[in-house]
Every structure is written in structure tokens, then in C-alpha cells.
CSV table of C-alpha atoms in Angstrom, one decimal:
chain,number,residue,atom,x,y,z
G,136,MET,CA,-73.5,47.1,-55.4
G,137,ARG,CA,-74.2,48.1,-59.0
G,138,GLU,CA,-76.3,44.8,-59.4
G,139,VAL,CA,-78.2,45.7,-56.2
G,140,TYR,CA,-78.8,49.2,-57.2
G,141,GLU,CA,-80.1,48.0,-60.6
G,142,ASN,CA,-82.6,45.6,-59.0
G,143,GLU,CA,-86.1,47.1,-59.1
G,144,ILE,CA,-87.3,45.5,-56.0
G,145,TYR,CA,-84.2,46.6,-53.9
G,146,ARG,CA,-84.3,50.1,-55.5
G,147,ASN,CA,-87.9,50.6,-54.4
G,148,HIS,CA,-86.9,49.5,-51.0
G,149,LEU,CA,-84.2,52.1,-50.8
G,150,LYS,CA,-86.7,54.8,-51.9
G,151,GLU,CA,-88.8,53.9,-48.8
G,152,ARG,CA,-85.7,54.5,-46.8
G,153,ASN,CA,-84.8,58.0,-48.3
G,154,ASP,CA,-82.4,56.5,-50.7
G,155,LYS,CA,-79.9,55.8,-48.0
G,156,GLN,CA,-77.6,52.8,-48.3
G,157,TYR,CA,-75.2,51.5,-45.5
G,158,ILE,CA,-72.0,49.7,-46.6
G,159,MET,CA,-69.5,48.2,-44.0
G,160,LEU,CA,-65.8,48.0,-44.8
G,161,GLY,CA,-63.7,46.0,-42.4
G,162,PHE,CA,-60.0,46.7,-41.8
G,163,SER,CA,-58.7,43.7,-39.7
G,164,ASP,CA,-58.9,40.9,-42.2
G,165,GLY,CA,-57.6,43.2,-45.0
G,166,THR,CA,-54.5,43.9,-43.1
G,167,LYS,CA,-54.0,40.3,-42.2
G,168,ASP,CA,-54.3,39.2,-45.7
G,169,GLY,CA,-52.7,42.1,-47.7
G,170,GLY,CA,-50.5,44.0,-45.4
G,171,TYR,CA,-50.8,47.5,-44.0
G,172,LEU,CA,-50.4,49.7,-47.0
G,173,ARG,CA,-52.2,47.5,-49.5
G,174,ALA,CA,-55.2,47.0,-47.2
G,175,ASN,CA,-55.6,50.7,-46.4
G,176,LEU,CA,-55.3,51.9,-50.0
G,177,SER,CA,-57.6,49.2,-51.2
G,178,ILE,CA,-60.3,50.3,-48.7
G,179,PHE,CA,-59.8,53.9,-49.7
G,180,GLU,CA,-60.1,53.1,-53.4
G,181,ALA,CA,-63.2,50.9,-52.8
G,182,LYS,CA,-64.9,53.8,-51.0
G,183,GLU,CA,-64.1,56.2,-53.9
G,184,ARG,CA,-65.7,53.7,-56.4
G,185,LEU,CA,-68.6,53.0,-54.2
G,186,THR,CA,-69.2,56.7,-53.7
G,187,MET,CA,-69.1,57.4,-57.4
G,188,LEU,CA,-71.4,54.5,-58.1
G,189,SER,CA,-73.9,55.5,-55.4
G,190,ARG,CA,-74.0,59.1,-56.6
G,191,ALA,CA,-74.7,58.0,-60.1
G,192,PHE,CA,-77.8,56.1,-58.9
G,193,GLY,CA,-78.9,59.0,-56.6
G,194,VAL,CA,-78.2,57.0,-53.5
G,195,ASN,CA,-76.8,58.5,-50.3
G,196,VAL,CA,-74.1,56.1,-49.2
G,197,VAL,CA,-73.1,55.8,-45.6
G,198,PHE,CA,-69.8,53.9,-44.8
G,199,PHE,CA,-69.8,51.8,-41.7
G,200,ASP,CA,-66.2,51.3,-40.7
G,201,GLY,CA,-65.1,48.5,-38.4
G,202,ARG,CA,-62.2,50.0,-36.5
G,203,GLY,CA,-60.1,48.5,-33.7
G,204,GLY,CA,-57.5,49.9,-31.4
G,205,PRO,CA,-54.2,49.4,-33.1
G,206,PRO,CA,-53.5,50.8,-36.6
G,207,ALA,CA,-53.5,47.3,-38.0
G,208,ARG,CA,-57.2,47.0,-37.2
G,209,GLY,CA,-58.2,50.5,-38.6
G,210,GLY,CA,-57.4,52.3,-35.3
G,211,GLY,CA,-54.8,54.7,-34.6
G,212,ARG,CA,-55.4,58.5,-35.3
G,213,THR,CA,-59.2,58.2,-36.2
G,214,HIS,CA,-59.6,61.9,-36.3
G,215,GLN,CA,-56.8,62.4,-39.0
G,216,PHE,CA,-58.1,59.4,-40.9
G,217,TYR,CA,-61.5,60.8,-41.4
G,218,ALA,CA,-60.1,64.3,-42.0
G,219,SER,CA,-57.9,63.0,-44.8
G,220,LEU,CA,-60.4,61.2,-47.0
G,221,GLY,CA,-61.3,64.0,-49.4
G,222,LYS,CA,-64.3,64.9,-51.4
G,223,ASN,CA,-64.4,61.7,-53.6
G,224,ILE,CA,-65.5,59.7,-50.6
G,225,GLU,CA,-69.0,60.4,-49.1
G,226,HIS,CA,-68.7,61.8,-45.7
G,227,ASN,CA,-72.0,63.5,-44.8
G,228,GLU,CA,-72.6,60.8,-42.4
G,229,ILE,CA,-70.3,58.0,-41.0
G,230,GLN,CA,-70.8,55.1,-38.7
G,231,LEU,CA,-68.1,53.2,-37.0
G,232,THR,CA,-67.5,50.5,-34.5
G,233,VAL,CA,-65.1,51.0,-31.6
G,234,GLN,CA,-63.8,47.6,-30.4
G,235,GLY,CA,-64.0,46.5,-26.9
G,236,GLN,CA,-60.5,47.2,-25.9
G,237,THR,CA,-60.9,51.0,-26.6
G,238,VAL,CA,-64.5,51.7,-25.7
G,239,SER,CA,-63.7,52.4,-22.0
G,240,SER,CA,-60.6,54.4,-22.7
G,241,HIS,CA,-62.3,56.6,-25.3
G,242,TYR,CA,-65.8,57.0,-24.0
G,243,GLY,CA,-65.6,55.7,-20.3
G,244,SER,CA,-65.6,59.1,-18.8
G,245,ILE,CA,-67.3,62.4,-19.6
G,246,ASN,CA,-64.0,64.2,-20.5
G,247,GLY,CA,-62.8,61.4,-22.6
G,248,ALA,CA,-66.1,60.9,-24.5
G,249,GLN,CA,-66.4,64.7,-25.1
G,250,PHE,CA,-62.9,65.0,-26.5
G,251,ASN,CA,-63.1,62.0,-28.8
G,252,LEU,CA,-66.5,63.0,-30.1
G,253,GLU,CA,-65.3,66.5,-30.7
G,254,GLN,CA,-62.4,65.0,-32.6
G,255,LEU,CA,-64.7,63.1,-34.9
G,256,LEU,CA,-67.0,66.1,-35.5
G,257,SER,CA,-64.0,68.4,-36.3
G,258,ALA,CA,-62.7,65.8,-38.7
G,259,GLY,CA,-65.9,66.0,-40.8
G,260,ILE,CA,-65.7,69.8,-40.7
G,261,GLU,CA,-62.0,69.8,-41.7
G,262,ASN,CA,-62.7,67.4,-44.5
G,263,ALA,CA,-65.5,69.7,-45.9
G,264,VAL,CA,-63.8,73.1,-45.4
G,265,PHE,CA,-60.4,72.2,-46.7
G,266,SER,CA,-61.5,69.7,-49.4
G,267,GLU,CA,-59.4,71.3,-52.0
G,268,SER,CA,-56.0,71.2,-50.4
G,269,ASN,CA,-53.9,68.2,-49.2
G,270,PHE,CA,-56.9,65.8,-49.6
G,271,SER,CA,-57.2,64.9,-53.2
G,272,LEU,CA,-54.6,62.6,-54.7
G,273,SER,CA,-53.1,63.8,-58.1
G,274,ASN,CA,-52.6,61.1,-60.7
G,275,GLU,CA,-48.9,61.2,-60.1
G,276,ASN,CA,-49.3,60.8,-56.4
G,277,ARG,CA,-51.8,58.0,-56.8
G,278,ASP,CA,-49.4,56.1,-59.0
G,279,ILE,CA,-46.6,56.4,-56.4
G,280,LEU,CA,-49.0,55.4,-53.5
G,281,SER,CA,-50.2,52.3,-55.5
G,282,GLY,CA,-46.5,51.5,-56.3
G,283,LEU,CA,-45.6,51.7,-52.6
G,284,ALA,CA,-48.6,49.4,-51.8
G,285,ASP,CA,-47.7,46.9,-54.4
G,286,ILE,CA,-44.1,46.5,-53.1
G,287,SER,CA,-45.1,46.5,-49.6
G,288,TYR,CA,-47.7,43.8,-50.3
G,289,GLU,CA,-45.1,41.5,-52.1
G,290,LYS,CA,-42.8,41.9,-49.0
G,291,TYR,CA,-45.6,41.0,-46.6
G,292,LEU,CA,-46.6,38.1,-48.9
G,293,GLU,CA,-43.1,36.8,-48.7
G,294,LEU,CA,-43.4,36.7,-44.9
G,295,LYS,CA,-46.8,35.3,-44.8
G,296,LYS,CA,-45.8,32.4,-47.1
G,297,ASP,CA,-42.8,31.5,-45.0
G,298,PRO,CA,-43.3,28.1,-43.6
G,299,LYS,CA,-42.3,29.4,-40.2
G,300,PHE,CA,-45.0,32.0,-40.1
G,301,VAL,CA,-47.9,30.1,-38.5
G,302,PRO,CA,-45.6,27.9,-36.2
G,303,TYR,CA,-44.0,31.1,-35.0
G,304,LEU,CA,-47.3,32.5,-33.9
G,305,GLU,CA,-48.5,29.1,-32.5
G,306,LYS,CA,-45.4,28.5,-30.4
G,307,ILE,CA,-43.9,31.9,-29.6
G,308,SER,CA,-46.9,34.1,-29.2
G,309,THR,CA,-50.2,33.9,-27.1
G,310,LEU,CA,-52.4,33.2,-30.2
G,311,LYS,CA,-53.7,29.8,-29.1
G,312,TYR,CA,-54.3,31.0,-25.5
G,313,TYR,CA,-56.9,33.6,-26.4
G,314,SER,CA,-59.7,31.0,-26.6
G,315,GLN,CA,-58.8,30.0,-22.9
G,316,THR,CA,-59.2,33.5,-21.5
G,317,ASN,CA,-62.9,34.0,-22.4
G,318,ILE,CA,-62.3,37.6,-23.3
G,319,GLY,CA,-62.8,37.4,-27.1
G,320,SER,CA,-66.0,38.0,-29.0
G,321,ARG,CA,-65.0,35.2,-31.5
G,322,PRO,CA,-62.9,32.0,-31.4
G,323,VAL,CA,-59.3,32.1,-32.5
G,324,LYS,CA,-59.9,30.4,-35.7
G,325,ARG,CA,-62.8,29.6,-38.1
G,326,ASN,CA,-62.9,25.9,-37.8
G,327,SER,CA,-62.4,23.2,-35.1
G,328,SER,CA,-59.7,21.3,-36.8
G,329,SER,CA,-56.6,20.7,-34.8
G,330,LYS,CA,-54.3,22.1,-37.5
G,331,LEU,CA,-53.8,25.7,-37.5
G,332,ASN,CA,-53.9,27.4,-41.0
G,333,PHE,CA,-53.3,31.0,-41.8
G,334,SER,CA,-56.6,31.5,-43.7
G,335,ASP,CA,-58.6,30.3,-40.6
G,336,LEU,CA,-57.1,32.8,-38.2
G,337,ARG,CA,-59.3,35.5,-37.0
G,338,ALA,CA,-58.0,39.1,-37.1
G,339,ILE,CA,-58.5,40.0,-33.5
G,340,PRO,CA,-56.2,37.3,-31.9
G,341,PHE,CA,-53.9,37.6,-34.9
G,342,VAL,CA,-53.2,41.3,-34.4
G,343,GLY,CA,-53.3,40.9,-30.7
G,344,SER,CA,-50.7,38.2,-30.7
G,345,TRP,CA,-48.3,40.3,-32.6
G,346,SER,CA,-49.1,43.2,-30.2
G,347,LEU,CA,-48.2,41.1,-27.2
G,348,LEU,CA,-45.0,40.0,-28.8
G,349,LYS,CA,-44.3,43.7,-29.1
G,350,GLN,CA,-43.5,43.2,-32.8
G,351,ASN,CA,-46.7,44.7,-34.4
G,352,VAL,CA,-46.0,43.2,-37.8
G,353,PRO,CA,-49.4,44.0,-39.3
G,354,GLY,CA,-48.8,47.7,-38.6
G,355,PHE,CA,-45.5,48.2,-40.5
G,356,TYR,CA,-44.2,45.1,-42.3
G,357,GLY,CA,-43.3,46.0,-45.9
G,358,VAL,CA,-43.5,49.7,-45.4
G,359,GLY,CA,-39.7,50.1,-45.1
G,360,THR,CA,-38.9,47.9,-48.2
G,361,ALA,CA,-41.4,49.9,-50.3
G,362,LEU,CA,-40.0,53.3,-49.2
G,363,ASN,CA,-36.4,52.1,-49.7
G,364,TYR,CA,-37.1,50.9,-53.2
G,365,TYR,CA,-38.1,54.4,-54.2
G,366,PHE,CA,-35.2,55.9,-52.3
G,367,THR,CA,-32.5,53.7,-54.0
G,368,SER,CA,-34.1,53.9,-57.4
G,369,GLY,CA,-33.9,57.7,-57.6
G,370,LYS,CA,-37.6,58.3,-57.2
G,371,TRP,CA,-37.5,59.6,-53.6
G,372,GLU,CA,-38.5,63.1,-54.4
G,373,GLY,CA,-41.9,61.9,-55.6
G,374,VAL,CA,-42.5,60.0,-52.3
G,375,VAL,CA,-41.5,63.2,-50.3
G,376,SER,CA,-44.0,65.2,-52.4
G,377,LEU,CA,-46.7,62.5,-51.7
G,378,TYR,CA,-46.0,62.9,-48.0
G,379,ASN,CA,-46.2,66.6,-48.0
G,380,ASP,CA,-49.2,66.8,-50.3
G,381,SER,CA,-51.5,64.0,-49.1
G,382,LEU,CA,-52.9,63.9,-45.6
G,383,PHE,CA,-54.2,60.5,-46.2
G,384,PHE,CA,-50.7,59.1,-46.9
G,385,LYS,CA,-49.1,61.1,-44.0
G,386,THR,CA,-51.7,59.6,-41.7
G,387,LEU,CA,-50.9,56.1,-42.8
G,388,ILE,CA,-47.2,56.8,-42.2
G,389,GLU,CA,-47.9,58.3,-38.8
G,390,ASN,CA,-50.0,55.4,-37.8
G,391,SER,CA,-47.4,53.0,-38.9
G,392,ALA,CA,-44.8,55.0,-36.9
G,393,MET,CA,-47.1,54.5,-33.8
G,394,ALA,CA,-47.2,50.8,-34.4
G,395,MET,CA,-43.4,50.7,-34.4
G,396,LYS,CA,-43.1,53.0,-31.4
G,397,LYS,CA,-45.1,50.4,-29.5
G,398,SER,CA,-42.8,47.6,-30.6
G,399,PHE,CA,-40.0,46.4,-28.3
G,400,PHE,CA,-37.8,43.7,-29.9
G,401,PRO,CA,-35.5,43.2,-26.8
G,402,LEU,CA,-38.5,41.3,-25.4
G,403,THR,CA,-37.9,38.5,-28.0
G,404,ALA,CA,-34.3,39.0,-28.8
G,405,TYR,CA,-33.4,35.6,-27.3
G,406,LEU,CA,-34.9,34.2,-30.5
G,407,LYS,CA,-32.3,35.8,-32.8
G,408,ASN,CA,-30.1,32.7,-32.5
G,409,ASP,CA,-32.8,30.2,-32.1
G,410,PRO,CA,-32.2,27.1,-34.4
G,411,GLU,CA,-35.9,27.0,-35.3
G,412,PHE,CA,-37.0,30.6,-35.5
G,413,GLY,CA,-33.9,32.7,-35.5
G,414,ASP,CA,-34.0,33.5,-39.2
G,415,PHE,CA,-37.6,34.3,-39.2
G,416,TRP,CA,-37.2,36.6,-36.1
G,417,ASN,CA,-34.3,38.4,-37.8
G,418,MET,CA,-36.3,38.8,-41.0
G,419,ILE,CA,-39.0,40.6,-39.0
G,420,TYR,CA,-36.4,42.7,-37.1
G,421,ASP,CA,-34.5,43.8,-40.2
G,422,GLU,CA,-37.8,45.1,-41.8
G,423,TYR,CA,-38.6,46.9,-38.5
G,424,LEU,CA,-35.1,48.6,-38.6
G,425,LEU,CA,-35.5,49.5,-42.3
G,426,SER,CA,-39.0,50.8,-41.8
G,427,LYS,CA,-38.0,53.0,-38.8
G,428,LYS,CA,-34.9,54.3,-40.8
G,429,MET,CA,-37.1,55.2,-43.9
G,430,ILE,CA,-40.0,56.8,-42.0
G,431,LEU,CA,-37.6,59.0,-40.0
G,432,LEU,CA,-36.0,60.0,-43.3
G,433,LEU,CA,-39.4,60.7,-44.9
G,434,SER,CA,-40.7,62.7,-41.9
G,435,ASN,CA,-37.5,64.5,-41.2
G,436,GLN,CA,-37.5,63.5,-37.5
G,437,SER,CA,-34.9,61.9,-35.2
G,438,GLU,CA,-37.3,59.8,-33.2
G,439,LEU,CA,-40.6,58.1,-34.0
G,440,MET,CA,-43.6,60.2,-33.0
G,441,GLU,CA,-41.4,63.1,-31.8
G,442,ASN,CA,-44.1,65.5,-33.0
G,443,TYR,CA,-46.7,63.9,-30.6
G,444,PRO,CA,-44.9,64.1,-27.2
G,445,GLU,CA,-48.2,63.4,-25.3
G,446,ARG,CA,-48.9,60.2,-27.1
G,447,GLU,CA,-45.2,59.2,-26.9
G,448,ALA,CA,-45.5,59.7,-23.0
G,449,SER,CA,-48.7,57.7,-22.9
G,450,ILE,CA,-46.9,54.8,-24.6
G,451,GLU,CA,-43.9,55.0,-22.2
G,452,ILE,CA,-46.2,55.1,-19.1
G,453,ARG,CA,-48.1,52.0,-20.5
G,454,ASN,CA,-44.9,50.1,-21.0
G,455,ASP,CA,-44.0,50.5,-17.4
G,456,ILE,CA,-47.0,48.2,-16.8
G,457,VAL,CA,-46.9,45.9,-19.8
G,458,LEU,CA,-43.3,45.1,-20.3
G,459,PRO,CA,-42.9,43.3,-16.9
G,460,LEU,CA,-46.0,41.2,-17.6
G,461,LEU,CA,-44.8,40.4,-21.1
G,462,THR,CA,-41.5,39.4,-19.8
G,463,ILE,CA,-43.2,36.9,-17.4
G,464,GLN,CA,-45.3,35.7,-20.4
G,465,GLN,CA,-42.3,35.2,-22.7
G,466,PHE,CA,-40.5,33.3,-19.9
G,467,ALA,CA,-43.5,31.0,-19.6
G,468,LEU,CA,-43.9,30.6,-23.4
G,469,LYS,CA,-40.3,29.7,-23.8
G,470,ARG,CA,-40.4,27.1,-21.1
G,471,ILE,CA,-43.5,25.6,-22.7
G,472,HIS,CA,-41.7,25.6,-26.1
G,473,ASP,CA,-38.4,24.2,-24.6
G,474,GLU,CA,-40.0,21.4,-22.6
G,475,ASN,CA,-42.6,20.5,-25.3
G,476,ASP,CA,-44.2,17.8,-23.1
G,477,ASP,CA,-47.8,18.0,-22.0
G,478,GLU,CA,-47.0,15.5,-19.2
G,479,SER,CA,-44.3,17.9,-17.7
G,480,LYS,CA,-45.1,18.6,-14.0
G,481,ASN,CA,-44.5,22.4,-14.7
G,482,MET,CA,-46.5,22.6,-17.9
G,483,ASP,CA,-49.8,23.5,-16.2
G,484,LEU,CA,-48.0,26.2,-14.1
G,485,TYR,CA,-46.4,27.7,-17.2
G,486,GLN,CA,-49.6,27.7,-19.1
G,487,LYS,CA,-51.4,29.5,-16.2
G,488,LEU,CA,-48.6,32.1,-16.2
G,489,VAL,CA,-49.3,32.8,-19.9
G,490,ILE,CA,-53.1,33.0,-19.3
G,491,ARG,CA,-52.9,35.2,-16.2
G,492,SER,CA,-50.4,37.6,-17.8
G,493,LEU,CA,-52.6,37.7,-20.9
G,494,PHE,CA,-55.4,39.1,-18.7
G,495,GLY,CA,-53.2,41.7,-17.3
G,496,ASN,CA,-51.8,42.7,-20.7
G,497,VAL,CA,-55.1,43.0,-22.3
G,498,ASN,CA,-56.4,45.2,-19.5
G,499,ALA,CA,-53.2,47.4,-19.6
G,500,SER,CA,-53.4,47.8,-23.3
G,501,ARG,CA,-57.0,49.0,-23.5
G,502,ASN,CA,-55.9,52.5,-24.2
G,503,SER,CA,-53.9,51.2,-27.2
G,504,THR,CA,-54.4,53.8,-29.9
């Protein structure tokens, strides 16, 4: 952006447009590549640097956020997210996308649209009026948050590099069936080769597949390990201060708690003794348990999201619809995996079960924030 701003032709172009520059930052691929904490902090710091640079050149920067439904795609508690950014990030105007699965639930009725628009407007007001308290990160808090992000990233990297990572998604999840449902805006992967590589995976089916496994790995994995490191190394008081002082960090933790609240590991517990994927499943489950334990300790709660009973109730109501469908889906996926024979007389039936239940689950999960 510095190079662009220093370009005389482009700078004249901006002057004709009232010195306004739009910059889009995407959440989904960042989370897929870097894990939850590292991706969110990186975007936060990028906005700070871009704001400082733009102000130095007299340019009014407008950030255009690509935000999905679940926290792993930039969703979650959008109001609190924008209210927590502080004065070092330009916020006179914002633009954001709302992905397809949440458009109807957020803006499909007059009451819903009014409520969600009011939430966004009040976030801007809150950020401006209370800009001196609970919004700016002190150097000490910034160091702690960066340390947490680094540890979380290393833990996520360990999972991502595991040789079972892609095969697990390919065989146990609905990943490869997204392209057969004709409901996605993009293909499952970025090339047409038969081999599935991590770098080729698109974020929407990637996050969606974890969601339909009810594991939500991109929304929490590594958070527990990072918090536990500070707890066991005698640095926990600093993390508690960060949580109490920084609305940005508190929002990240609350969104992660939401991702875990929507998880349901009994759905795939049959895998814990699986000869191929047992160790991998247990690695994910252990991090889930650790993350839940540490977030409850940090937030001084006995249950995830106990401070938001209305959202907790919404998740429970949705689970009454989703879990039976997901059980059918897991049954079909297990049969496909066990038979592993395209010529099997039942293979077509099982694949239809996966796809049909995928339709139902996507519709039931539209209100997924």
C-alpha cells in the first residue's frame, strides 16, 4: 500500500475519489492457514499498520471485511468485534460481506434486519465514545497476546502437518461432497487434480466440514495449549489482566467458546479406537477438553457461554434438528469408509444419504453465529 500511495498516477486517482481507499481483509483463509488466534491478531495488526500508513498519506481508509457465519470465518459476535477495535484502527466507515448462510437469518425479516443493523451502528458509537478504556492494548498486553498467538499457531501447525489431516477430512467429513450439492459459490479446491492437498482447499468447505463433524477445529484448536502454557509457567495473572482489560481479546475468547459450545464429540466418538484415525481424533479431542478447561478458568464460568443464555438456548434448539441429521450422515460416511469399494451395491445409497443430509444440515445451520 505504501508503494501504491507513493505512485503519482494512483495518488491523483485517489484525489478524484475524495482520498478514500478501500482495503479488503479476508478471515477464512487466514484461519485455515494460521489457526484462530494467530489469524485474528494478524488481521488486527495489519489494520493498525494500514491505518497509520493511510493517515500519514492523508488517505481515508475503509476496511472491507469478508465475514462468514462461524467465528473461524470472521463471524461470531460481530457487534462486539467492531466495538473492540480501538482508535488505532480506522472506523469512520466500514464495509463487510455477510456470507450466504447468514444473510437470511440476519436480514431476512424486518425485525431481524433492524436488530442487526442497530447492533452494528451501536458498535461504531461504542468504539468512538469509549475509545480510551478497554480498547487500546498496552505494550505488556500486546506482548502476552502475541505470545499466546505464537504458541497457538505452533500447536495448530503441528495438527496441520500431521499426515492424517487431509485424509481425515477426505474420508470422515463431508468435504468432497460439497461440490456435488451445488450450494457453494466456489469449488471445494483450487485445482482439478485428483489428489487433495491442504493448500488447495477453499476455506468455505474446509470450515464447513469441521462444523458438520461438530468439531469446529478452526475456532479453538491451539487456544487451550496457549492458555495452559501461561498458566503452568506462572504467567497466568498477565493473561487474566489481558482478558479483563482488552475487549478485543475477550471477544476472541468468547467467540472461541461459542465454537466449542457448538461442538459435539460424541457424534464421532466411534473413531477414538479407529486403527487409522484414532490417534488423530484423540489429539483433537484432548485439545478441545484443554481449551474448554482453560477458557472456563479464564472467564470464571462453570459452563461455556453461561453469560449468554439466549444464544445457548438457540444452539440447543438447533441441535435438536442438526444432530439426528448428522448422525445419519456419519453412519453413511462410516459405511462408505468401511466398504471402500465403488462397486458396492450400497455405495450409491450411502452417498445419497450423505448429500441429502448435507442439504438439511446446511439449511438448519444458516443461523450459525
